[in-house]
Amino acid sequence: MLTTISLSEWMVSPWAFALTQHPNNTNDVGGRVSRESTTWSQQVEDVYNGNHYDEVDVVAEKKKTLYHHHHHPTDNELYLENATSIAFLLVEQIIILLPILKEAEKTTVPSLLSGNNNIIQMDNITITLDINRTLSSGDEAPQGLKNGGGKGEVRETVNKDHNLREMCKIKSVTIAPEVLHVNQSQQQDQQEQPSIFQSLGLLLLKLYTRQDPLTSDWETSMYNNDGYYNCESSSSIVGEDQDATNNQDGTSINNSNDDSAEFESDMLRALSFLDSENVEEEEEQEQEQSSIPIKRRHNEQMMKQRHNSYSLTELSNNNYTIFSRIRNRYLSTLLLPTSVCRLVSDLIDATTAATTGSKKNSVRKTKTSFTSLHDVLSDLEQMVMSPTMFLHELRNNATPTTLPTTLKLDFGSKLHGRREEISQLMDIVDDISSLRVTGPLEIVSLGGYSGSGKSYLIRQVGRYLSNERGWIFIQGKFDRLRQNYDAFSVVTSAFERFCGQIDEMRENNNNDGKGNNNIGGDDNVEYCSRVSTAVLEALGRTGVDYLSQIMPSLRRVVNDVDYNISGDQSGDDSTSAATGGSSLGGYLHPTQTGDEALMSQRRCEYLLCAFVEAILGVGRPLLLFYDDMQWADASTLEFLRKLLKHLADRNKARKNIMFVEAFRDNIEVKENGNDPVYNAMTSSMESYDSVNITKIKLGGFSKSSLNNILSSVLCLPRRVTCPLSEMIHQKTMGNIFYVIEFMKTLVCPDNNILTYSLAKRRWIWDADSVAVMSISDSVADLLVKKLLCVEKAVLKSLIMASCFGCQVNVSVMELLNGMEGIDNMVQNLEAAVDEGLLEKAGPLFMFAHDSIQQSVYELTPTNELVKLHVDIGLMLISKSATVSKGLIEQIFASAVGHINMALPECPSSSSVDGSGDGGAASAVEFTSSQHIVFAKLNLKAGQKAAIGKSDFSLAEVHLKAGISFLPKNSWTDQYELTLQLSDEYANVLYVQRNLDELQSHVAIILNNAKCMGDKIKAHEFTISAMLQKGSEHLALDHARSVLDSLGFPFPATVGSETVKGIVDSLVETTMAYTPDQLRAFPLMTDKIPLQAMKIMSAIRMQHTFSSPTLFQMLACQMMQLTIKHGLSVESAEAFANFGYCVNAVLLNYGVGYRIGKLALVILERLKATTRVARVYFLVYGFLSLWKEPLQATIEGLQSAINTGLVEGDKTITLYNQSIMCRQMIIAGFNLSETRDKLLRLCWEMMYDKSEHIFSPAFHPTLGDLYVVMYLTGESTDEVYSIFGISPEENEKKLFERYSATNNASVIQLVYYHRMLKSFWFRDYETVIECCEKYVTFKTSMKMLRITDIIHIVFWGLSSLILSRRRNEKELITEGEEAHRKMEFWAKNGSKWNAENKAFLLEAEINFAKGNTAKATTAYEKAIESAHDHKFINEEALACELFGIFCIEEGNLYKGNELLEKARELYEMWGAKKKARSIFYL
């Protein structure tokens, strides 16, 4: 209920001590002020204010204890908050009344006063309360507080009644109407009346202190006759306050002899003395007098003159008097905060002219005196909104005379001036969290100058989402230092952190039954379990095994006790064996061909994409943040683009992630050639319709925002800090990092410009000194000055830490003890943490900001810096034997990176050309043996990066460095090492598609290699590069040349009859082998045949269309090498290729199928997972369908896809996916599901829409998609909007490819697609035209695919139907030929696939010939067979044709019944448009 009481009644009522302000309660005054002061949502305010805390954050924990909501308030604190709310509402009312009273500027403000020299009457002010229950007779204010006494101690009366605290809300404050009546007599002598500010000040003083401040006792107790502060009286007051509650009769007891009282008396005397000093300084500045100090005698006389009179008017003329009197009495006795004391004193000191408009006395009495009631309202608003900062300053202080906890500036966790950016981010968060079914992938591109607060903004948002919304927040940071080339590891480090969080959640639950996350322990347990399951299902054991080498914590995420991952173990053992057990000796022999290296990279990319997709599918949204993207290399940006494209193509994944990139856009970055306008990864994503990119640019803070920051930091009202903030803004342009460092410079003891005054209990500053302080365009000068003040040992340790980039491991720094004469590296860095230069998180030291690291790093001259890097590298190598096994790889990689800093910026591969120039000149002189050791180290590091991590950018850096370290004439003196480095570097160039440099690099190898065996890898790269460029003729010619050199001549042309004879002879030999024999067959060990097999396996089917018999001859020759020399991994491909040739040349489907199965046996024996996708493509795409159910071949193709993706064989995997979808259409799989697969597949095949770069299989697959959508009746507009290619344009592209490659299969697909659309909608004339065109493009290879089968069936059915319509009996012949082929296939191949087709053709033949009974039987058999063999599409077709037959025979009922069944089946298949085309008679 609403209750109205006067202000004086409220002050002594229990409601004055009720808990009316909750931080999250928007129904009270604080909530209303919050709503009026901001238009932002509550969550934006929570992020802005930092109302979220990490459980492990010690600083945050400390803040949490101080936060109002988490602290049980005392009665005094409750009263202060409620009184401030009253004051705020009262000033609001006065502001509203002023325009009424100042009618035509004739009515003066003092008319609000009632009576001479009296303030606004308490009884004329009423408070409206919202009370939810009636007070009982026992409810009353705490004794002592109600009467104005006491020292603010907690009372029990109200504290016991928690309901009372929660049932009262301050609704409004009203000034009684009678106050508006103006007494003209009161206006006659306005100069003698107090101003509205003075009146308001005295009223607020009474409100806050709960006693009359103008009693004679008060004045006499504050000052003696000389005008000084009466310490004895103060001591008496303190004693009285301390003991009044212990004395039952309420009399005061003087404890002036008590130790604590004497201590406080001494401190208060010191404060009084300091006050006089400060007043002296203020007067000098304000009156611009001479800088000669005023003598204390003059000061004493001045103070005596000021305090001889106690009238209000004279009292208000001295800031020292009013502020000191108020503070010294109430700060010590009632714990009245400094902010309230300052507020009241500035009100009393405010000039009357500010209100009256007179210019006579318009000079402000002090710099902080009020001149506007809006400023008063602003002060009160800050107190209402931030009571912890402005009202409860003494909460942790034993006495009001103690110093604050720390004199360091604390900028807190608020995101001042960033509400708009927070709102943009939180709007995206809300979209993602709204459980939307569809929506784009959300990408945020955040740009701004260094120090603008980009990283802090995202981290604060991330912490809020993690702690309050159940999100997962992970981040990675790129480094500018050259030795930290491992940019790809930054990408994986974010997901390594994710794995660490999952492991931490699980461990926390095991320890205490619930996790730290706000979601709760049980939810965390379930989430961790679902993540483990999803990851294992998505990656498989092989995928987890591989990815765990890059992300070791993934092993713990899988959490399978029976699952032992041995990737790192085996790798270390093999390396150790190859190096003879030395940490430096030896180097790994290459184990990858160019194609294998490319597969390795694609494998890593796929597994990471699959991992991210899996964790996003579990449920919790993910905020993925990468900082300093301007330092990322091109290959890393390309991978991130692929990752985002992968997620954008998957609706379930993209709706659960927000990707944020932050980059600098200042001149420094652009001058280094890293202009983010061109290099930002997200710019290439703008063309994707399923991606929404939000670009945010962070500029400097506005003057208002900066003033809010300084107000919060200095705990002073905004009006007080405004002049200072304007000066700082002018110097820093609002860059927050510049601001922080500049203010730290002001606080520095050497400057002492910004200091904390114990006397005034506030920060003070010398405005003139601030104005003349200079700041450069870069913050570097500020930081350098600060660093030069640091202890020498600490600075040296910092310099060495800066050589590692933005962060360094504690264990690494411990290894450097002894360098530069520093023995306590870690302790020195701990000291730097205390100075705010570093932060520490677990085992890592991190620079507080990039600019700090850069400034520290650049303190050392360049020539000395290079030597320091080398010394660090050598020190790490010398101590590598003492580190743990888990740290050895990090130490090794770091050491090599430091040593490589001695090399030129971009070492070139031309240093291995044998010209005699030797290795690249380095900035540090090394011995010849050191050159060799460093070259070997880089070879080993490069191989680890390429083979172990598939990080070919890092491999390139190490291999280039290794080549640069090679000595003169290395091809002669260090032949094996040079060959190894050259071959590995060629691998990297091939993977990175740097084909021009690869060509010149390979030429060097071929000119210097000693034998054909050493040249073979170079030849492989040459052939692969030619094929990549599309130069198939050159590649085939080069392959023939190499095979001739190896002793396996290969003819340029071979006749088809010759090929048939060779295939015949090999079939007899091959068919003699059983699976068991192949499992025991000897392996190929001769080097030359192995090399020949590798060369021939590089030539694929798609490369041989220009020479029809070439592929068949390659298959035969690989079979001959296998039979003669034994099995190799290429032998599985040889068997599969040969089985395909048997089908195409001999049309012997059973033999071809058996040979294909033998290929699978070889794969199983050799564990050749890298060849699975290629072999399965032929076996299940072309061979098995002649014997096995078509649905089973689809399962085989899906297995090939899964394995191919894991192994990184992306090209052949896309072909597998394409042919699988084509077979799904024919097999009768649901068209909606098939459409989704085709659409996603087309997305994956679109490499770059803007550049029109697609996979070779893209256009055939897009044609399949358009066929499916034609059957379903869906609009193709969406597909066209995505890919920008219409069905007609797609056909045109296929015709163009045929002209360029002579690949007849692509043009056959054009007519195949036309045939399908025409047949299903009874355009049989067009079907026959397409079938005839289809046949004209058949080559002598006789490629029998699934499309060939459907072409035969539909041609036969269309011919038979037209024979009836046209009465052309000759067309029956075409139908009979098709029936013969299907019948033969059903009897000798796959009855499952062919039987229903043969029956349907038989029915139509009998229908055309008029054999009604036989036709009926055949139709029924066709329907039954199609149903039994799961061909729903062909069952529907048989029902449709049988229904037409029945209607034409006069049986309308049965005919319509069959047509209805056909319609239902078409609906089930998903061909809705086809279903709608069924008409009944």
PDB file of C-alpha atoms in Angstrom, residues 97-220:
ATOM      1  CA  LEU A  97       9.409  24.138  -9.434  1.00  0.00           C
ATOM      2  CA  LEU A  98      12.086  26.680 -10.410  1.00  0.00           C
ATOM      3  CA  PRO A  99      10.550  27.700 -13.758  1.00  0.00           C
ATOM      4  CA  ILE A 100       7.230  28.334 -11.994  1.00  0.00           C
ATOM      5  CA  LEU A 101       8.791  30.520  -9.330  1.00  0.00           C
ATOM      6  CA  LYS A 102      11.044  32.438 -11.728  1.00  0.00           C
ATOM      7  CA  GLU A 103       8.098  33.781 -13.671  1.00  0.00           C
ATOM      8  CA  ALA A 104       9.426  36.216 -16.270  1.00  0.00           C
ATOM      9  CA  GLU A 105      12.701  36.116 -14.294  1.00  0.00           C
ATOM     10  CA  LYS A 106      11.147  38.423 -11.707  1.00  0.00           C
ATOM     11  CA  THR A 107      10.479  35.909  -8.969  1.00  0.00           C
ATOM     12  CA  THR A 108      13.692  34.927  -7.245  1.00  0.00           C
ATOM     13  CA  VAL A 109      14.741  31.525  -6.110  1.00  0.00           C
ATOM     14  CA  PRO A 110      14.842  32.298  -2.375  1.00  0.00           C
ATOM     15  CA  SER A 111      11.062  32.400  -2.412  1.00  0.00           C
ATOM     16  CA  LEU A 112      11.227  28.720  -1.671  1.00  0.00           C
ATOM     17  CA  LEU A 113      12.364  29.648   1.817  1.00  0.00           C
ATOM     18  CA  SER A 114       9.795  29.916   4.512  1.00  0.00           C
ATOM     19  CA  GLY A 115      10.840  32.421   7.129  1.00  0.00           C
ATOM     20  CA  ASN A 116      13.960  34.434   7.651  1.00  0.00           C
ATOM     21  CA  ASN A 117      17.213  32.477   7.566  1.00  0.00           C
ATOM     22  CA  ASN A 118      15.386  29.174   7.708  1.00  0.00           C
ATOM     23  CA  ILE A 119      15.813  26.350   5.241  1.00  0.00           C
ATOM     24  CA  ILE A 120      13.005  24.481   3.526  1.00  0.00           C
ATOM     25  CA  GLN A 121      10.868  23.130   6.288  1.00  0.00           C
ATOM     26  CA  MET A 122      11.052  19.381   6.911  1.00  0.00           C
ATOM     27  CA  ASP A 123       7.328  19.255   7.489  1.00  0.00           C
ATOM     28  CA  ASN A 124       6.672  20.712   4.031  1.00  0.00           C
ATOM     29  CA  ILE A 125       8.406  17.745   2.377  1.00  0.00           C
ATOM     30  CA  THR A 126       6.513  14.480   2.183  1.00  0.00           C
ATOM     31  CA  ILE A 127       7.687  10.997   1.286  1.00  0.00           C
ATOM     32  CA  THR A 128       5.485   8.480  -0.477  1.00  0.00           C
ATOM     33  CA  LEU A 129       6.333   4.878   0.382  1.00  0.00           C
ATOM     34  CA  ASP A 130       5.097   1.664  -1.159  1.00  0.00           C
ATOM     35  CA  ILE A 131       4.606  -0.644   1.841  1.00  0.00           C
ATOM     36  CA  ASN A 132       3.437  -4.199   1.378  1.00  0.00           C
ATOM     37  CA  ARG A 133       2.522  -4.852   5.026  1.00  0.00           C
ATOM     38  CA  THR A 134       1.370  -2.902   8.070  1.00  0.00           C
ATOM     39  CA  LEU A 135       3.915  -2.063  10.737  1.00  0.00           C
ATOM     40  CA  SER A 136       3.486  -3.697  14.088  1.00  0.00           C
ATOM     41  CA  SER A 137       3.833  -1.805  17.295  1.00  0.00           C
ATOM     42  CA  GLY A 138       7.245  -3.288  17.793  1.00  0.00           C
ATOM     43  CA  ASP A 139       8.659  -1.936  14.557  1.00  0.00           C
ATOM     44  CA  GLU A 140      10.725   1.124  15.209  1.00  0.00           C
ATOM     45  CA  ALA A 141      13.962   2.689  14.163  1.00  0.00           C
ATOM     46  CA  PRO A 142      17.170   1.608  15.879  1.00  0.00           C
ATOM     47  CA  GLN A 143      17.562   3.337  19.201  1.00  0.00           C
ATOM     48  CA  GLY A 144      20.165   6.033  19.031  1.00  0.00           C
ATOM     49  CA  LEU A 145      19.963   6.382  15.278  1.00  0.00           C
ATOM     50  CA  LYS A 146      16.391   7.579  15.642  1.00  0.00           C
ATOM     51  CA  ASN A 147      17.534  10.268  18.053  1.00  0.00           C
ATOM     52  CA  GLY A 148      20.478  11.321  15.969  1.00  0.00           C
ATOM     53  CA  GLY A 149      23.159   9.809  18.153  1.00  0.00           C
ATOM     54  CA  GLY A 150      25.396   6.844  17.744  1.00  0.00           C
ATOM     55  CA  LYS A 151      28.347   6.117  15.628  1.00  0.00           C
ATOM     56  CA  GLY A 152      26.731   4.042  12.890  1.00  0.00           C
ATOM     57  CA  GLU A 153      27.015   0.704  14.609  1.00  0.00           C
ATOM     58  CA  VAL A 154      24.691  -2.062  13.436  1.00  0.00           C
ATOM     59  CA  ARG A 155      21.455  -2.268  15.444  1.00  0.00           C
ATOM     60  CA  GLU A 156      19.382  -5.372  15.787  1.00  0.00           C
ATOM     61  CA  THR A 157      15.820  -4.020  15.835  1.00  0.00           C
ATOM     62  CA  VAL A 158      15.442  -3.706  12.090  1.00  0.00           C
ATOM     63  CA  ASN A 159      18.058  -6.235  11.102  1.00  0.00           C
ATOM     64  CA  LYS A 160      16.026  -8.998  12.693  1.00  0.00           C
ATOM     65  CA  ASP A 161      13.047  -8.206  10.504  1.00  0.00           C
ATOM     66  CA  HIS A 162      14.192  -9.077   6.985  1.00  0.00           C
ATOM     67  CA  ASN A 163      10.651  -8.818   5.627  1.00  0.00           C
ATOM     68  CA  LEU A 164      10.587  -5.180   6.662  1.00  0.00           C
ATOM     69  CA  ARG A 165      13.714  -4.540   4.653  1.00  0.00           C
ATOM     70  CA  GLU A 166      12.230  -6.030   1.521  1.00  0.00           C
ATOM     71  CA  MET A 167       8.723  -4.551   1.759  1.00  0.00           C
ATOM     72  CA  CYS A 168       9.424  -0.827   1.400  1.00  0.00           C
ATOM     73  CA  LYS A 169      10.084   1.192  -1.743  1.00  0.00           C
ATOM     74  CA  ILE A 170      10.533   4.957  -1.984  1.00  0.00           C
ATOM     75  CA  LYS A 171       8.104   6.073  -4.659  1.00  0.00           C
ATOM     76  CA  SER A 172       8.285   9.872  -4.642  1.00  0.00           C
ATOM     77  CA  VAL A 173       9.209  13.056  -2.739  1.00  0.00           C
ATOM     78  CA  THR A 174       6.853  16.048  -2.814  1.00  0.00           C
ATOM     79  CA  ILE A 175       7.217  19.645  -1.673  1.00  0.00           C
ATOM     80  CA  ALA A 176       3.996  20.878  -0.104  1.00  0.00           C
ATOM     81  CA  PRO A 177       1.986  23.408  -2.180  1.00  0.00           C
ATOM     82  CA  GLU A 178       2.117  26.097   0.500  1.00  0.00           C
ATOM     83  CA  VAL A 179       5.845  26.461  -0.167  1.00  0.00           C
ATOM     84  CA  LEU A 180       4.921  28.004  -3.516  1.00  0.00           C
ATOM     85  CA  HIS A 181       3.250  30.999  -1.848  1.00  0.00           C
ATOM     86  CA  VAL A 182       5.641  33.893  -2.107  1.00  0.00           C
ATOM     87  CA  ASN A 183       5.844  36.303   0.799  1.00  0.00           C
ATOM     88  CA  GLN A 184       6.767  39.629  -0.754  1.00  0.00           C
ATOM     89  CA  SER A 185       8.270  40.812   2.472  1.00  0.00           C
ATOM     90  CA  GLN A 186      10.686  37.950   2.306  1.00  0.00           C
ATOM     91  CA  GLN A 187      11.966  39.173  -1.067  1.00  0.00           C
ATOM     92  CA  GLN A 188      12.878  42.679   0.049  1.00  0.00           C
ATOM     93  CA  ASP A 189      16.263  41.794   1.425  1.00  0.00           C
ATOM     94  CA  GLN A 190      17.356  38.879  -0.688  1.00  0.00           C
ATOM     95  CA  GLN A 191      21.024  39.555  -0.222  1.00  0.00           C
ATOM     96  CA  GLU A 192      20.678  38.654   3.457  1.00  0.00           C
ATOM     97  CA  GLN A 193      18.788  35.459   2.746  1.00  0.00           C
ATOM     98  CA  PRO A 194      20.594  32.241   1.964  1.00  0.00           C
ATOM     99  CA  SER A 195      20.543  31.016  -1.644  1.00  0.00           C
ATOM    100  CA  ILE A 196      18.710  27.882  -2.678  1.00  0.00           C
ATOM    101  CA  PHE A 197      22.076  26.064  -2.712  1.00  0.00           C
ATOM    102  CA  GLN A 198      22.866  27.065   0.860  1.00  0.00           C
ATOM    103  CA  SER A 199      19.386  26.198   2.000  1.00  0.00           C
ATOM    104  CA  LEU A 200      19.513  22.873   0.234  1.00  0.00           C
ATOM    105  CA  GLY A 201      22.941  22.171   1.683  1.00  0.00           C
ATOM    106  CA  LEU A 202      21.784  22.706   5.241  1.00  0.00           C
ATOM    107  CA  LEU A 203      18.663  20.654   4.613  1.00  0.00           C
ATOM    108  CA  LEU A 204      20.724  17.754   3.254  1.00  0.00           C
ATOM    109  CA  LEU A 205      23.139  18.064   6.173  1.00  0.00           C
ATOM    110  CA  LYS A 206      20.234  17.642   8.567  1.00  0.00           C
ATOM    111  CA  LEU A 207      18.849  14.798   6.460  1.00  0.00           C
ATOM    112  CA  TYR A 208      22.131  12.890   6.435  1.00  0.00           C
ATOM    113  CA  THR A 209      23.118  13.552  10.043  1.00  0.00           C
ATOM    114  CA  ARG A 210      19.605  13.257  11.543  1.00  0.00           C
ATOM    115  CA  GLN A 211      20.261  16.297  13.790  1.00  0.00           C
ATOM    116  CA  ASP A 212      20.119  20.126  13.618  1.00  0.00           C
ATOM    117  CA  PRO A 213      23.503  21.387  12.420  1.00  0.00           C
ATOM    118  CA  LEU A 214      23.062  25.010  13.573  1.00  0.00           C
ATOM    119  CA  THR A 215      22.913  24.444  17.323  1.00  0.00           C
ATOM    120  CA  SER A 216      25.269  26.459  19.431  1.00  0.00           C
ATOM    121  CA  ASP A 217      26.688  23.258  20.833  1.00  0.00           C
ATOM    122  CA  TRP A 218      27.712  22.215  17.380  1.00  0.00           C
ATOM    123  CA  GLU A 219      29.466  25.481  16.603  1.00  0.00           C
ATOM    124  CA  THR A 220      31.249  25.848  19.916  1.00  0.00           C
TER     125      THR A 220
END
